[in-house]
mmCIF file of C-alpha atoms in Angstrom:
data_model
loop_
_atom_site.group_PDB
_atom_site.id
_atom_site.type_symbol
_atom_site.label_atom_id
_atom_site.label_comp_id
_atom_site.label_asym_id
_atom_site.label_seq_id
_atom_site.Cartn_x
_atom_site.Cartn_y
_atom_site.Cartn_z
ATOM 1 C CA MET A 1 142.595 -148.769 -152.038
ATOM 2 C CA ARG A 2 145.152 -151.457 -153.848
ATOM 3 C CA TRP A 3 142.661 -150.884 -157.257
ATOM 4 C CA TYR A 4 143.050 -147.719 -157.011
ATOM 5 C CA ARG A 5 147.270 -147.925 -156.845
ATOM 6 C CA GLU A 6 146.451 -149.817 -160.149
ATOM 7 C CA LEU A 7 145.227 -147.763 -162.490
ATOM 8 C CA SER A 8 147.416 -145.182 -164.692
ATOM 9 C CA ILE A 9 148.388 -142.326 -163.417
ATOM 10 C CA THR A 10 146.404 -140.509 -165.944
ATOM 11 C CA ALA A 11 142.914 -142.577 -164.106
ATOM 12 C CA GLN A 12 143.915 -141.342 -160.366
ATOM 13 C CA ILE A 13 144.039 -137.601 -161.506
ATOM 14 C CA ILE A 14 140.835 -138.092 -163.093
ATOM 15 C CA CYS A 15 139.595 -139.839 -159.987
ATOM 16 C CA LYS A 16 141.618 -136.847 -157.348
ATOM 17 C CA ALA A 17 139.760 -134.547 -159.020
ATOM 18 C CA LEU A 18 136.959 -135.919 -159.108
ATOM 19 C CA ALA A 19 137.462 -136.378 -155.503
ATOM 20 C CA VAL A 20 138.436 -132.295 -155.010
ATOM 21 C CA LEU A 21 134.949 -131.179 -157.461
ATOM 22 C CA SER A 22 132.549 -133.410 -155.355
ATOM 23 C CA LEU A 23 133.640 -131.804 -152.054
ATOM 24 C CA ILE A 24 133.305 -128.244 -153.847
ATOM 25 C CA LEU A 25 129.522 -129.822 -155.324
ATOM 26 C CA LEU A 26 128.987 -130.897 -151.999
ATOM 27 C CA VAL A 27 129.865 -127.206 -150.535
ATOM 28 C CA VAL A 28 127.747 -125.411 -152.808
ATOM 29 C CA GLY A 29 124.510 -127.799 -153.402
ATOM 30 C CA LEU A 30 124.096 -127.893 -149.721
ATOM 31 C CA VAL A 31 124.044 -124.022 -149.738
ATOM 32 C CA VAL A 32 122.048 -124.140 -152.961
ATOM 33 C CA THR A 33 119.661 -126.869 -150.953
ATOM 34 C CA PHE A 34 119.090 -124.880 -147.726
ATOM 35 C CA PHE A 35 118.613 -121.305 -148.940
ATOM 36 C CA LEU A 36 117.693 -121.375 -152.897
ATOM 37 C CA TYR A 37 116.206 -124.945 -154.348
ATOM 38 C CA PRO A 38 114.024 -126.010 -150.843
ATOM 39 C CA PHE A 39 112.659 -129.186 -153.209
ATOM 40 C CA GLU A 40 115.185 -131.604 -152.305
ATOM 41 C CA LYS A 41 116.196 -132.188 -148.630
ATOM 42 C CA PRO A 42 120.343 -131.944 -148.189
ATOM 43 C CA LEU A 43 120.702 -136.216 -147.262
ATOM 44 C CA ALA A 44 119.037 -136.322 -150.036
ATOM 45 C CA PHE A 45 121.483 -133.986 -151.932
ATOM 46 C CA VAL A 46 124.654 -135.633 -150.265
ATOM 47 C CA VAL A 47 123.513 -139.313 -150.923
ATOM 48 C CA GLY A 48 122.919 -138.452 -154.747
ATOM 49 C CA LEU A 49 126.073 -136.278 -155.187
ATOM 50 C CA LEU A 50 127.452 -139.766 -153.089
ATOM 51 C CA ALA A 51 125.922 -141.764 -156.089
ATOM 52 C CA GLY A 52 126.732 -139.639 -158.713
ATOM 53 C CA THR A 53 130.588 -139.650 -157.729
ATOM 54 C CA ILE A 54 131.139 -143.136 -157.494
ATOM 55 C CA LEU A 55 129.156 -143.723 -160.556
ATOM 56 C CA SER A 56 131.842 -141.546 -162.572
ATOM 57 C CA VAL A 57 134.773 -142.913 -160.235
ATOM 58 C CA LEU A 58 133.705 -146.519 -161.345
ATOM 59 C CA LYS A 59 132.991 -145.735 -165.359
ATOM 60 C CA VAL A 60 137.003 -144.279 -165.153
ATOM 61 C CA VAL A 61 138.240 -147.509 -163.526
ATOM 62 C CA LEU A 62 135.737 -149.725 -166.046
ATOM 63 C CA LEU A 63 136.970 -147.463 -169.041
ATOM 64 C CA GLU A 64 140.416 -148.051 -168.327
ATOM 65 C CA LYS A 65 140.303 -151.672 -167.454
ATOM 66 C CA SER A 66 138.409 -151.889 -170.978
ATOM 67 C CA LEU A 67 141.509 -149.878 -172.947
ATOM 68 C CA THR A 68 143.768 -152.022 -171.538
ATOM 69 C CA LYS A 69 142.222 -155.428 -172.398
ATOM 70 C CA SER A 70 140.818 -154.028 -175.552
ATOM 71 C CA MET A 71 144.784 -153.278 -176.432
ATOM 72 C CA ASP A 72 145.599 -157.106 -176.603
ATOM 73 C CA MET A 73 142.880 -158.172 -178.982
ATOM 74 C CA ASP A 74 142.954 -157.867 -182.586
ATOM 75 C CA GLY A 75 140.833 -155.244 -184.537
ATOM 76 C CA LYS A 76 137.639 -155.727 -184.845
ATOM 77 C CA THR A 77 137.963 -158.089 -181.759
ATOM 78 C CA ALA A 78 138.778 -155.014 -179.955
ATOM 79 C CA LYS A 79 136.135 -152.396 -181.468
ATOM 80 C CA ASN A 80 132.962 -154.620 -180.845
ATOM 81 C CA TYR A 81 134.442 -155.074 -177.542
ATOM 82 C CA SER A 82 135.040 -151.479 -176.985
ATOM 83 C CA ASN A 83 131.087 -151.098 -178.072
ATOM 84 C CA PHE A 84 129.909 -152.726 -175.728
ATOM 85 C CA GLN A 85 131.346 -152.160 -172.734
ATOM 86 C CA MET A 86 130.628 -148.510 -173.913
ATOM 87 C CA VAL A 87 126.984 -149.292 -173.970
ATOM 88 C CA ALA A 88 127.067 -151.391 -170.731
ATOM 89 C CA ARG A 89 128.528 -147.757 -168.912
ATOM 90 C CA TYR A 90 126.110 -145.871 -170.506
ATOM 91 C CA PHE A 91 123.465 -148.198 -169.195
ATOM 92 C CA LEU A 92 125.067 -147.829 -165.823
ATOM 93 C CA THR A 93 124.473 -144.740 -165.614
ATOM 94 C CA ILE A 94 120.812 -144.600 -166.831
ATOM 95 C CA LEU A 95 120.184 -147.301 -163.787
ATOM 96 C CA VAL A 96 121.549 -145.083 -161.012
ATOM 97 C CA LEU A 97 119.414 -142.229 -162.918
ATOM 98 C CA LEU A 98 116.374 -144.173 -162.661
ATOM 99 C CA VAL A 99 117.471 -145.553 -159.097
ATOM 100 C CA ALA A 100 117.774 -141.887 -158.296
ATOM 101 C CA ALA A 101 114.600 -140.891 -159.763
ATOM 102 C CA PHE A 102 112.038 -143.725 -157.945
ATOM 103 C CA PHE A 103 113.656 -143.081 -154.823
ATOM 104 C CA ARG A 104 113.929 -138.703 -154.949
ATOM 105 C CA ASN A 105 113.183 -138.887 -151.254
ATOM 106 C CA VAL A 106 115.993 -140.698 -149.937
ATOM 107 C CA ILE A 107 118.806 -139.755 -153.297
ATOM 108 C CA GLY A 108 118.559 -136.314 -154.457
ATOM 109 C CA ILE A 109 118.346 -136.663 -158.503
ATOM 110 C CA PHE A 110 119.912 -133.171 -158.606
ATOM 111 C CA GLY A 111 123.275 -134.091 -156.299
ATOM 112 C CA THR A 112 123.014 -137.725 -158.720
ATOM 113 C CA VAL A 113 123.587 -135.745 -162.165
ATOM 114 C CA ALA A 114 126.016 -133.040 -160.637
ATOM 115 C CA GLY A 115 127.734 -136.136 -159.272
ATOM 116 C CA ILE A 116 127.523 -138.025 -162.638
ATOM 117 C CA LEU A 117 128.791 -134.355 -164.818
ATOM 118 C CA ALA A 118 131.412 -134.302 -162.307
ATOM 119 C CA LEU A 119 133.368 -136.387 -164.731
ATOM 120 C CA GLN A 120 133.511 -133.926 -167.112
ATOM 121 C CA PRO A 121 135.628 -130.804 -165.916
ATOM 122 C CA ALA A 122 137.346 -133.980 -163.615
ATOM 123 C CA ALA A 123 139.284 -134.670 -167.120
ATOM 124 C CA TYR A 124 139.990 -131.574 -168.089
ATOM 125 C CA ILE A 125 141.781 -130.702 -165.002
ATOM 126 C CA ALA A 126 142.973 -134.030 -165.188
ATOM 127 C CA ALA A 127 144.864 -133.060 -168.739
ATOM 128 C CA TRP A 128 145.448 -129.539 -167.132
ATOM 129 C CA ARG A 129 147.750 -131.456 -164.642
ATOM 130 C CA ILE A 130 149.374 -133.934 -166.913
ATOM 131 C CA ARG A 131 150.473 -131.217 -168.927
ATOM 132 C CA GLN A 132 152.010 -129.626 -165.948
ATOM 133 C CA LEU A 133 153.418 -132.527 -164.600
ATOM 134 C CA GLN A 134 155.475 -132.673 -168.251
ATOM 135 C CA LEU A 135 156.455 -129.318 -167.694
ATOM 136 C CA ASP A 136 158.051 -129.568 -164.832
ATOM 137 C CA LYS A 137 160.184 -132.783 -165.989
ATOM 138 C CA PRO A 138 163.822 -132.038 -166.946
ATOM 139 C CA SER A 139 164.817 -132.429 -170.147
ATOM 140 C CA PRO A 140 166.402 -135.696 -171.089
ATOM 141 C CA SER A 141 169.439 -133.301 -173.002
ATOM 142 C CA GLY A 142 170.256 -131.763 -169.595
ATOM 143 C CA GLU A 143 168.856 -127.888 -170.080
#
């Protein structure tokens, strides 16, 4: 868990939001796979959701490390480095989706996509939570 403590507060909040959203998606997804969408096995959905969530957390960690490292570079080098890192994260996402597609009996594509897409609402939740934390801080003037 050392890697988690080394993340910024923003990245930590995003990871926590991803965990909570994944639990919600787990419950909703299991209900859907049991009753409404019988084409994906519940265990495959759970494995896919876990794979998608792990990928999303990995993308948050890689993005933060990329941004931190690029801050120490000059402009053009930082831009090229950031672009390369962005493309690498896209390829990582494509790779996980391809693995889920090829091993669809083990890794459910529905769960994988749900775990990957959970990153967007987690970012919005993190932004809302950070705003709440900033509003709760006492003002510097002591009012």
